[in-house]
Amino acid sequence: MMAGLREKKKEQTRRRISEAALRLFDERGYDAVTIAEVAEAAGVAKVTLLAYFSCKDSLVLDAVKEDLAAIVVGREEGRSPLDALREHYRRMASNGTGGMDVEELFTRIRVISSSPALLAGLQHAHASQRAELAAALASTLPGDGLVAQLMAAQISAAVTTLQEAFFHRLSTGVSLEEAGRLLGADVDLAFDLLQHGFSSPQGEKS
Amino acid sequence: MMAGLREKKKEQTRRRISEAALRLFDERGYDAVTIAEVAEAAGVAKVTLLAYFSCKDSLVLDAVKEDLAAIVVGREEGRSPLDALREHYRRMASNGTGGMDVEELFTRIRVISSSPALLAGLQHAHASQRAELAAALASTLPGDGLVAQLMAAQISAAVTTLQEAFFHRLSTGVSLEEAGRLLGADVDLAFDLLQHGFSSPQGEKS
DNA sequence: GCATAAACCGTACCGAGTACATTTTTGAAC
DNA sequence: GTTCAAAAATGTACTCGGTACGGTTTATGC
């Protein structure tokens, strides 16, 4: 379907911008670098950069966005939404990088973890998916939709927390393999908590 | 403790700014009003306005912020954190306005509900409390803190959802009394879900 | 009264993001 | 190869939220 030299160049330009951004942010800190500087480093105009990335934080965050709703919608027959999500994250934990550039991933996580603005952006990205996830869950549930909304909110909150814990470990020197192993345990902990609530077994004491 | 004419004037100025902001936002929409216009309408300089309200959205949101961590920390002896929060919101639901100006509250909710930026800001406000809440919960729990973080994330997600549902009803014509009544039921639903998880009784089907 | 510190002000500035009119590049049709 | 329309990229000028700075008013404690 249209190999397209046009598409290819767009891809290249996007990568150039993204790499320049990541490098500069890593060297000098996210807040201290302006998008105009990124544009110059990538050899494009500021307007062009903003055509590729809608805002400053998506220069870093676009590459780590996920689609929870899609996982639910595309789950195997007979599997519950929660199990599908649990399975997805378990696989992720054991998968290592899944073919990604490890060095780049580390840099990205280092940049995100050291910038409050980007951490907030990450939260926001998850929160934005809440509505879609709620819609996907609503079709599997009775009632007026509040339960689906609550579940969606709790799930994305849990996932955000898992991701933060994972990022925090990686940015404090834990190896990728070890972090993956720990993530696997965390995933089960988190999903057990979602499934069975705060009471039992590791829930509150009173 | 120092009746203070100084303090009183500050209070007045703050109110003047807040009221001017709410009125303008309600008349013309949040995005269409600049903080410079609000400052002029309130008779203060833009810089002064920003000394009272750190950013544009806090002109509206400062009045509706809550402190979940404080509720947990200040709970009655022997009561679990989750029960303390449940009780707090149940009380809120039956309390009506608790002495607030009803008209102003409605306007505020109307403004918030009709602005994506403010709804996002509300989410962010809750997310910001997560860390504090996690710290408060961590002291009541064993383990390395991940459980506390997960719980805190889930709780604030649930509370955000409850608040949104409540706001949505009020901004679509439901009376305050009726919305309060419905909120009471929602609170129990949400906290049951937190306590017992997605399985049983209203949880997922498979 | 008088000194001090807080509140307030005007102005100039920064950076993110948008609008617009213009030019360059590209894919394809002839 | 030439031509042509669409897409991509550009430069400029702009808006707006937020900050820095230096100076002025005003309440308060002595």
Short mmCIF file of C-alpha atoms (C1' of nucleotides) in Angstrom, two decimals:
data_model
loop_
_atom_site.label_atom_id
_atom_site.label_comp_id
_atom_site.label_asym_id
_atom_site.label_seq_id
_atom_site.Cartn_x
_atom_site.Cartn_y
_atom_site.Cartn_z
CA MET A 1 0.00 0.00 0.00
CA MET A 2 1.98 2.90 -1.36
CA ALA A 3 5.52 2.55 -0.09
CA GLY A 4 5.56 6.27 -0.49
CA LEU A 5 8.73 8.26 -0.46
CA ARG A 6 6.62 11.00 0.99
CA GLU A 7 5.62 8.91 3.98
CA LYS A 8 9.19 7.79 4.43
CA LYS A 9 10.51 11.32 4.61
CA LYS A 10 7.84 12.25 7.09
CA GLU A 11 8.89 9.35 9.24
CA GLN A 12 12.50 10.43 9.03
CA THR A 13 11.70 14.00 9.92
CA ARG A 14 9.65 12.85 12.86
CA ARG A 15 12.52 10.74 14.10
CA ARG A 16 15.00 13.57 13.65
CA ILE A 17 12.85 15.86 15.73
CA SER A 18 12.20 13.25 18.37
CA GLU A 19 15.86 12.34 18.72
CA ALA A 20 17.01 15.92 18.85
CA ALA A 21 14.44 16.64 21.53
CA LEU A 22 15.38 13.66 23.65
CA ARG A 23 19.07 14.45 23.40
CA LEU A 24 18.67 18.11 24.35
CA PHE A 25 16.24 17.38 27.17
CA ASP A 26 18.62 14.78 28.54
CA GLU A 27 21.61 17.08 28.34
CA ARG A 28 20.09 20.24 29.75
CA GLY A 29 16.76 19.34 31.35
CA TYR A 30 13.27 19.50 29.94
CA ASP A 31 12.35 22.92 31.26
CA ALA A 32 15.58 24.55 30.22
CA VAL A 33 15.16 23.68 26.55
CA THR A 34 12.74 25.59 24.36
CA ILE A 35 10.93 24.00 21.46
CA ALA A 36 12.54 26.58 19.22
CA GLU A 37 15.93 25.12 20.16
CA VAL A 38 14.71 21.61 19.46
CA ALA A 39 13.43 22.73 16.08
CA GLU A 40 16.74 24.33 15.22
CA ALA A 41 18.68 21.27 16.31
CA ALA A 42 16.45 19.10 14.15
CA GLY A 43 16.77 21.45 11.21
CA VAL A 44 13.11 22.33 10.91
CA ALA A 45 11.00 25.36 11.63
CA LYS A 46 9.20 25.71 14.94
CA VAL A 47 5.87 25.55 13.14
CA THR A 48 6.87 22.31 11.45
CA LEU A 49 7.84 20.78 14.76
CA LEU A 50 4.43 21.67 16.14
CA ALA A 51 2.81 20.05 13.13
CA TYR A 52 4.48 16.77 14.06
CA PHE A 53 4.08 17.05 17.83
CA SER A 54 1.07 18.90 19.07
CA CYS A 55 2.75 20.20 22.17
CA LYS A 56 6.05 20.19 23.98
CA ASP A 57 5.47 17.18 26.18
CA SER A 58 4.37 14.94 23.34
CA LEU A 59 7.94 15.25 22.04
CA VAL A 60 8.76 12.80 24.80
CA LEU A 61 5.50 11.14 25.70
CA ASP A 62 4.07 10.17 22.32
CA ALA A 63 6.43 7.21 22.27
CA VAL A 64 5.16 5.72 25.52
CA LYS A 65 1.42 6.05 25.13
CA GLU A 66 -0.72 2.97 25.37
CA ASP A 67 -4.29 2.11 24.53
CA LEU A 68 -5.97 0.31 27.39
CA ALA A 69 -9.37 0.32 25.72
CA ALA A 70 -7.98 -1.53 22.73
CA ILE A 71 -6.64 -4.29 24.96
CA VAL A 72 -10.07 -4.75 26.48
CA VAL A 73 -11.90 -4.64 23.17
CA GLY A 74 -9.49 -7.03 21.50
CA ARG A 75 -9.32 -9.58 24.29
CA GLU A 76 -9.77 -13.29 23.71
CA GLU A 77 -13.23 -14.74 23.82
CA GLY A 78 -14.36 -15.60 27.33
CA ARG A 79 -11.65 -13.65 29.07
CA SER A 80 -12.60 -10.92 31.48
CA PRO A 81 -11.39 -7.38 30.79
CA LEU A 82 -9.34 -7.33 33.95
CA ASP A 83 -7.64 -10.62 33.14
CA ALA A 84 -6.84 -9.39 29.67
CA LEU A 85 -5.14 -6.33 31.10
CA ARG A 86 -3.30 -8.34 33.69
CA GLU A 87 -2.04 -10.67 31.01
CA HIS A 88 -0.94 -7.76 28.87
CA TYR A 89 1.18 -6.26 31.59
CA ARG A 90 2.57 -9.57 32.70
CA ARG A 91 3.73 -10.19 29.17
CA MET A 92 5.23 -6.74 29.07
CA ALA A 93 7.18 -7.38 32.25
CA SER A 94 8.74 -10.56 30.92
CA ASN A 95 9.21 -9.27 27.42
CA GLY A 96 12.12 -7.02 28.16
CA THR A 97 12.09 -4.25 25.61
CA GLY A 98 10.35 -6.14 22.86
CA GLY A 99 12.77 -4.96 20.23
CA MET A 100 12.99 -1.33 21.23
CA ASP A 101 16.20 0.58 21.41
CA VAL A 102 17.24 0.05 25.00
CA GLU A 103 19.49 3.05 25.25
CA GLU A 104 16.82 5.34 23.90
CA LEU A 105 14.26 3.89 26.25
CA PHE A 106 16.50 4.51 29.22
CA THR A 107 17.13 8.06 28.19
CA ARG A 108 13.43 8.69 27.70
CA ILE A 109 12.60 7.31 31.11
CA ARG A 110 15.38 9.31 32.71
CA VAL A 111 14.04 12.48 31.11
CA ILE A 112 10.47 11.78 32.12
CA SER A 113 11.35 10.82 35.67
CA SER A 114 13.31 13.99 36.24
CA SER A 115 10.63 16.36 35.03
CA PRO A 116 7.50 17.09 37.07
CA ALA A 117 5.86 18.49 33.97
CA LEU A 118 6.36 15.25 32.08
CA LEU A 119 5.25 13.10 34.98
CA ALA A 120 2.09 15.17 35.14
CA GLY A 121 1.71 14.76 31.41
CA LEU A 122 1.98 11.03 31.78
CA GLN A 123 -0.80 11.03 34.35
CA HIS A 124 -2.87 13.14 32.05
CA ALA A 125 -2.34 10.73 29.20
CA HIS A 126 -3.64 7.89 31.28
CA ALA A 127 -6.55 9.96 32.53
CA SER A 128 -7.49 10.76 28.96
CA GLN A 129 -7.91 7.09 28.25
CA ARG A 130 -10.29 6.68 31.11
CA ALA A 131 -13.33 7.64 29.09
CA GLU A 132 -12.54 5.17 26.31
CA LEU A 133 -11.79 2.43 28.78
CA ALA A 134 -15.03 3.18 30.60
CA ALA A 135 -16.93 2.87 27.34
CA ALA A 136 -15.28 -0.44 26.59
CA LEU A 137 -16.10 -1.75 30.05
CA ALA A 138 -19.64 -0.42 30.04
CA SER A 139 -20.63 -2.83 27.31
CA THR A 140 -19.69 -5.77 29.51
CA LEU A 141 -21.55 -4.53 32.55
CA PRO A 142 -25.11 -3.90 33.65
CA GLY A 143 -26.18 -0.63 35.20
CA ASP A 144 -25.99 3.02 34.28
CA GLY A 145 -22.27 3.16 33.64
CA LEU A 146 -21.04 4.44 36.95
CA VAL A 147 -19.51 1.09 37.80
CA ALA A 148 -17.71 1.08 34.48
CA GLN A 149 -16.44 4.59 35.08
CA LEU A 150 -15.23 3.70 38.54
CA MET A 151 -13.48 0.59 37.29
CA ALA A 152 -11.88 2.46 34.44
CA ALA A 153 -10.66 5.13 36.81
CA GLN A 154 -9.25 2.59 39.23
CA ILE A 155 -7.58 0.59 36.50
CA SER A 156 -5.84 3.51 34.90
CA ALA A 157 -4.80 4.77 38.30
CA ALA A 158 -3.26 1.39 39.06
CA VAL A 159 -1.52 1.23 35.71
CA THR A 160 -0.13 4.71 36.17
CA THR A 161 1.24 3.68 39.53
CA LEU A 162 2.84 0.55 38.09
CA GLN A 163 4.44 2.55 35.34
CA GLU A 164 5.78 5.11 37.77
CA ALA A 165 7.25 2.44 39.99
CA PHE A 166 8.89 0.81 36.99
CA PHE A 167 10.29 4.09 35.73
CA HIS A 168 11.53 4.98 39.17
CA ARG A 169 13.46 1.76 39.48
CA LEU A 170 15.02 2.12 36.06
CA SER A 171 16.04 5.69 36.69
CA THR A 172 17.68 4.71 39.96
CA GLY A 173 20.02 2.17 38.48
CA VAL A 174 18.08 -1.08 38.59
CA SER A 175 18.84 -3.21 35.57
CA LEU A 176 16.21 -3.78 32.93
CA GLU A 177 15.97 -7.49 33.69
CA GLU A 178 15.61 -6.95 37.41
CA ALA A 179 13.08 -4.17 36.91
CA GLY A 180 11.08 -6.45 34.64
CA ARG A 181 11.10 -9.19 37.22
CA LEU A 182 9.94 -6.83 39.95
CA LEU A 183 7.30 -5.41 37.64
CA GLY A 184 5.86 -8.87 37.15
CA ALA A 185 5.28 -9.21 40.86
CA ASP A 186 3.88 -5.70 41.08
CA VAL A 187 1.44 -6.38 38.28
CA ASP A 188 -0.01 -9.33 40.13
CA LEU A 189 -0.20 -7.35 43.32
CA ALA A 190 -1.98 -4.50 41.61
CA PHE A 191 -4.48 -6.64 39.78
CA ASP A 192 -5.21 -8.75 42.83
CA LEU A 193 -5.97 -5.54 44.65
CA LEU A 194 -8.32 -4.47 41.89
CA GLN A 195 -9.99 -7.82 41.79
CA HIS A 196 -10.44 -8.49 45.47
CA GLY A 197 -10.41 -5.09 47.04
CA PHE A 198 -8.62 -3.60 50.00
CA SER A 199 -9.81 -6.25 52.39
CA SER A 200 -7.88 -9.50 52.19
CA PRO A 201 -5.27 -10.59 51.94
CA GLN A 202 -2.88 -7.69 51.87
CA GLY A 203 -5.54 -5.06 52.50
CA GLU A 204 -6.04 -2.87 55.48
CA LYS A 205 -5.85 -4.28 58.93
CA SER A 206 -9.10 -3.20 60.57
CA MET B 1 -5.14 36.47 66.76
CA MET B 2 -4.77 39.84 65.14
CA ALA B 3 -8.12 40.86 63.68
CA GLY B 4 -5.95 42.79 61.27
CA LEU B 5 -7.33 45.27 58.82
CA ARG B 6 -4.60 44.05 56.57
CA GLU B 7 -5.86 40.49 56.61
CA LYS B 8 -9.40 41.69 56.07
CA LYS B 9 -8.50 43.65 52.98
CA LYS B 10 -6.64 40.68 51.59
CA GLU B 11 -9.68 38.57 52.10
CA GLN B 12 -11.83 41.16 50.34
CA THR B 13 -9.46 41.46 47.43
CA ARG B 14 -9.35 37.73 47.04
CA ARG B 15 -13.11 37.55 46.97
CA ARG B 16 -13.37 40.42 44.48
CA ILE B 17 -10.99 38.64 42.14
CA SER B 18 -12.67 35.28 42.56
CA GLU B 19 -16.15 36.69 41.98
CA ALA B 20 -15.11 38.71 38.96
CA ALA B 21 -13.45 35.63 37.49
CA LEU B 22 -16.43 33.38 38.05
CA ARG B 23 -18.83 35.94 36.59
CA LEU B 24 -16.76 36.55 33.47
CA PHE B 25 -16.06 32.85 32.90
CA ASP B 26 -19.74 32.10 33.25
CA GLU B 27 -20.77 34.85 30.86
CA ARG B 28 -18.26 34.28 28.13
CA GLY B 29 -16.60 30.92 28.72
CA TYR B 30 -13.35 30.07 30.48
CA ASP B 31 -11.12 30.02 27.42
CA ALA B 32 -12.45 33.25 25.99
CA VAL B 33 -11.56 35.30 29.05
CA THR B 34 -7.97 36.34 29.73
CA ILE B 35 -6.59 36.76 33.21
CA ALA B 36 -5.82 40.36 32.29
CA GLU B 37 -9.53 40.94 31.81
CA VAL B 38 -10.31 39.34 35.13
CA ALA B 39 -7.72 41.53 36.81
CA GLU B 40 -9.17 44.65 35.26
CA ALA B 41 -12.71 43.67 36.23
CA ALA B 42 -11.55 43.09 39.79
CA GLY B 43 -9.65 46.37 39.85
CA VAL B 44 -6.22 44.91 40.47
CA ALA B 45 -3.06 44.48 38.46
CA LYS B 46 -2.40 41.25 36.63
CA VAL B 47 0.60 40.62 38.83
CA THR B 48 -1.51 41.02 41.96
CA LEU B 49 -4.05 38.56 40.66
CA LEU B 50 -1.29 36.04 40.11
CA ALA B 51 -0.06 36.64 43.64
CA TYR B 52 -3.46 35.54 44.94
CA PHE B 53 -4.06 32.74 42.45
CA SER B 54 -1.03 30.96 41.18
CA CYS B 55 -2.51 30.17 37.80
CA LYS B 56 -5.62 30.68 35.75
CA ASP B 57 -7.45 27.53 36.70
CA SER B 58 -7.00 28.06 40.42
CA LEU B 59 -9.26 31.09 40.01
CA VAL B 60 -12.05 28.53 39.81
CA LEU B 61 -10.64 25.40 41.38
CA ASP B 62 -9.10 26.66 44.61
CA ALA B 63 -12.56 26.78 46.12
CA VAL B 64 -13.28 23.12 45.52
CA LYS B 65 -10.03 21.49 46.56
CA GLU B 66 -10.07 18.88 49.26
CA ASP B 67 -7.48 17.21 51.41
CA LEU B 68 -7.92 13.46 51.40
CA ALA B 69 -4.78 12.83 53.38
CA ALA B 70 -6.05 15.02 56.22
CA ILE B 71 -9.22 12.98 56.44
CA VAL B 72 -7.19 9.82 56.81
CA VAL B 73 -4.77 11.27 59.31
CA GLY B 74 -7.52 12.82 61.41
CA ARG B 75 -9.81 9.83 61.49
CA GLU B 76 -11.32 8.47 64.68
CA GLU B 77 -9.43 5.89 66.65
CA GLY B 78 -10.00 2.38 65.39
CA ARG B 79 -11.56 3.37 62.13
CA SER B 80 -10.00 2.24 58.88
CA PRO B 81 -8.82 4.86 56.39
CA LEU B 82 -11.31 3.71 53.81
CA ASP B 83 -14.21 3.88 56.22
CA ALA B 84 -13.20 7.34 57.29
CA LEU B 85 -13.25 8.51 53.68
CA ARG B 86 -16.53 6.79 53.00
CA GLU B 87 -18.07 8.45 56.01
CA HIS B 88 -16.74 11.82 54.93
CA TYR B 89 -18.35 11.63 51.52
CA ARG B 90 -21.57 10.21 52.87
CA ARG B 91 -21.80 13.16 55.19
CA MET B 92 -21.10 15.47 52.29
CA ALA B 93 -23.87 13.94 50.24
CA SER B 94 -26.49 14.43 52.94
CA ASN B 95 -25.18 17.78 54.08
CA GLY B 96 -26.47 19.77 51.16
CA THR B 97 -24.23 22.76 50.75
CA GLY B 98 -23.09 23.01 54.33
CA GLY B 99 -23.62 26.74 54.45
CA MET B 100 -22.10 27.63 51.11
CA ASP B 101 -23.66 30.07 48.72
CA VAL B 102 -25.77 27.81 46.56
CA GLU B 103 -25.97 30.10 43.57
CA GLU B 104 -22.21 30.56 43.49
CA LEU B 105 -21.65 26.84 43.82
CA PHE B 106 -23.92 26.16 40.87
CA THR B 107 -22.17 28.74 38.77
CA ARG B 108 -18.80 27.33 39.68
CA ILE B 109 -19.86 23.82 38.77
CA ARG B 110 -21.40 25.02 35.53
CA VAL B 111 -18.16 26.75 34.60
CA ILE B 112 -16.01 23.76 35.49
CA SER B 113 -18.24 21.27 33.70
CA SER B 114 -18.21 23.25 30.50
CA SER B 115 -14.45 23.60 30.29
CA PRO B 116 -12.17 20.71 29.37
CA ALA B 117 -9.24 22.64 30.75
CA LEU B 118 -10.87 22.95 34.15
CA LEU B 119 -11.99 19.35 34.21
CA ALA B 120 -8.42 18.35 33.49
CA GLY B 121 -7.29 20.70 36.23
CA LEU B 122 -9.63 19.00 38.65
CA GLN B 123 -8.16 15.63 37.81
CA HIS B 124 -4.73 17.04 38.28
CA ALA B 125 -5.64 18.42 41.67
CA HIS B 126 -6.74 15.00 42.80
CA ALA B 127 -3.68 13.36 41.33
CA SER B 128 -1.48 15.78 43.22
CA GLN B 129 -2.93 14.58 46.48
CA ARG B 130 -2.10 11.01 45.66
CA ALA B 131 1.40 11.21 47.08
CA GLU B 132 0.21 12.65 50.38
CA LEU B 133 -2.56 10.15 50.64
CA ALA B 134 -0.12 7.37 49.87
CA ALA B 135 2.13 8.57 52.65
CA ALA B 136 -0.78 8.66 55.07
CA LEU B 137 -1.82 5.15 54.11
CA ALA B 138 1.70 3.76 54.13
CA SER B 139 1.95 4.25 57.87
CA THR B 140 -1.01 1.92 58.36
CA LEU B 141 0.28 -0.80 56.09
CA PRO B 142 3.11 -3.29 55.96
CA GLY B 143 5.29 -3.68 52.89
CA ASP B 144 7.38 -1.40 50.75
CA GLY B 145 4.73 1.18 50.01
CA LEU B 146 3.49 -0.05 46.66
CA VAL B 147 0.22 -1.21 48.16
CA ALA B 148 -0.25 2.20 49.74
CA GLN B 149 0.48 3.89 46.44
CA LEU B 150 -1.93 1.67 44.58
CA MET B 151 -4.63 2.26 47.14
CA ALA B 152 -4.08 5.99 47.11
CA ALA B 153 -4.26 6.05 43.34
CA GLN B 154 -7.43 4.00 43.28
CA ILE B 155 -9.08 6.06 45.97
CA SER B 156 -8.40 9.39 44.37
CA ALA B 157 -9.49 8.02 41.01
CA ALA B 158 -12.76 6.90 42.56
CA VAL B 159 -13.28 10.21 44.30
CA THR B 160 -12.61 12.09 41.07
CA THR B 161 -15.21 9.97 39.34
CA LEU B 162 -17.76 10.58 42.06
CA GLN B 163 -17.16 14.29 41.87
CA GLU B 164 -17.50 14.30 38.12
CA ALA B 165 -20.75 12.38 38.24
CA PHE B 166 -22.08 14.78 40.85
CA PHE B 167 -21.06 17.84 38.85
CA HIS B 168 -22.48 16.39 35.70
CA ARG B 169 -25.86 15.88 37.30
CA LEU B 170 -25.96 19.36 38.74
CA SER B 171 -24.98 20.94 35.47
CA THR B 172 -27.72 19.05 33.65
CA GLY B 173 -30.56 20.34 35.75
CA VAL B 174 -30.83 17.85 38.60
CA SER B 175 -31.73 19.60 41.85
CA LEU B 176 -29.23 19.84 44.64
CA GLU B 177 -31.31 17.64 46.93
CA GLU B 178 -31.75 14.95 44.33
CA ALA B 179 -28.09 15.06 43.33
CA GLY B 180 -27.14 14.70 46.98
CA ARG B 181 -29.38 11.69 47.35
CA LEU B 182 -27.92 10.04 44.27
CA LEU B 183 -24.42 10.88 45.41
CA GLY B 184 -25.05 9.03 48.65
CA ALA B 185 -25.81 5.86 46.75
CA ASP B 186 -22.84 6.39 44.45
CA VAL B 187 -20.51 6.82 47.39
CA ASP B 188 -21.49 3.47 48.79
CA LEU B 189 -21.17 1.85 45.41
CA ALA B 190 -17.71 3.30 44.90
CA PHE B 191 -16.39 2.38 48.31
CA ASP B 192 -17.84 -1.10 48.15
CA LEU B 193 -16.01 -1.51 44.90
CA LEU B 194 -12.79 -0.35 46.49
CA GLN B 195 -13.27 -2.57 49.48
CA HIS B 196 -14.32 -5.77 47.82
CA GLY B 197 -12.92 -5.50 44.34
CA PHE B 198 -14.35 -6.08 40.90
CA SER B 199 -15.54 -9.57 41.69
CA SER B 200 -18.79 -9.73 43.68
CA PRO B 201 -21.37 -8.56 43.88
CA GLN B 202 -21.63 -5.96 41.14
CA GLY B 203 -18.29 -6.80 39.58
CA GLU B 204 -17.50 -8.34 36.26
CA LYS B 205 -19.35 -11.35 35.01
CA SER B 206 -16.70 -13.85 34.09
"C1'" DG C 1 5.30 60.19 64.01
"C1'" DC C 2 8.35 56.81 62.05
"C1'" DA C 3 10.53 52.78 60.39
"C1'" DT C 4 9.56 48.48 58.38
"C1'" DA C 5 7.59 45.05 55.94
"C1'" DA C 6 3.91 43.71 53.26
"C1'" DA C 7 0.85 44.58 49.47
"C1'" DC C 8 0.52 46.51 45.16
"C1'" DC C 9 1.71 48.36 40.72
"C1'" DG C 10 3.66 49.07 35.65
"C1'" DT C 11 6.48 47.47 32.47
"C1'" DA C 12 9.16 44.63 30.15
"C1'" DC C 13 10.03 40.09 29.22
"C1'" DC C 14 9.84 34.76 28.20
"C1'" DG C 15 8.09 30.65 26.03
"C1'" DA C 16 4.26 27.78 24.23
"C1'" DG C 17 1.08 27.60 20.85
"C1'" DT C 18 -1.83 29.69 16.68
"C1'" DA C 19 -2.98 32.18 12.24
"C1'" DC C 20 -1.81 33.30 7.81
"C1'" DA C 21 0.11 34.03 3.57
"C1'" DT C 22 3.94 32.16 0.88
"C1'" DT C 23 7.18 28.99 -1.05
"C1'" DT C 24 9.14 24.38 -1.78
"C1'" DT C 25 8.67 19.57 -2.60
"C1'" DT C 26 6.36 15.57 -4.26
"C1'" DG C 27 3.37 12.14 -6.93
"C1'" DA C 28 1.27 11.46 -10.75
"C1'" DA C 29 -0.80 12.43 -15.42
"C1'" DC C 30 0.16 13.66 -19.84
"C1'" DG D 1 10.37 15.73 -19.49
"C1'" DT D 2 6.68 19.02 -18.53
"C1'" DT D 3 2.93 20.37 -15.95
"C1'" DC D 4 -0.19 20.65 -12.15
"C1'" DA D 5 -2.49 20.07 -7.71
"C1'" DA D 6 -1.80 18.72 -3.15
"C1'" DA D 7 1.00 18.24 0.77
"C1'" DA D 8 4.83 19.87 3.49
"C1'" DA D 9 7.54 23.37 5.21
"C1'" DT D 10 8.54 28.14 6.19
"C1'" DG D 11 8.74 33.11 8.22
"C1'" DT D 12 6.38 36.44 10.44
"C1'" DA D 13 3.51 38.22 13.48
"C1'" DC D 14 0.50 37.45 17.05
"C1'" DT D 15 -2.04 35.93 21.65
"C1'" DC D 16 -1.86 34.58 26.18
"C1'" DG D 17 -0.22 32.63 30.59
"C1'" DG D 18 3.24 33.33 33.67
"C1'" DT D 19 7.73 35.58 35.72
"C1'" DA D 20 11.26 39.21 36.98
"C1'" DC D 21 12.28 43.54 38.51
"C1'" DG D 22 12.24 47.99 40.50
"C1'" DG D 23 9.47 51.30 42.49
"C1'" DT D 24 5.29 53.08 45.26
"C1'" DT D 25 1.69 52.91 48.54
"C1'" DT D 26 -0.18 51.40 53.04
"C1'" DA D 27 -0.93 49.06 57.40
"C1'" DT D 28 1.34 47.97 61.67
"C1'" DG D 29 4.42 47.96 65.80
"C1'" DC D 30 7.35 50.85 68.36
#
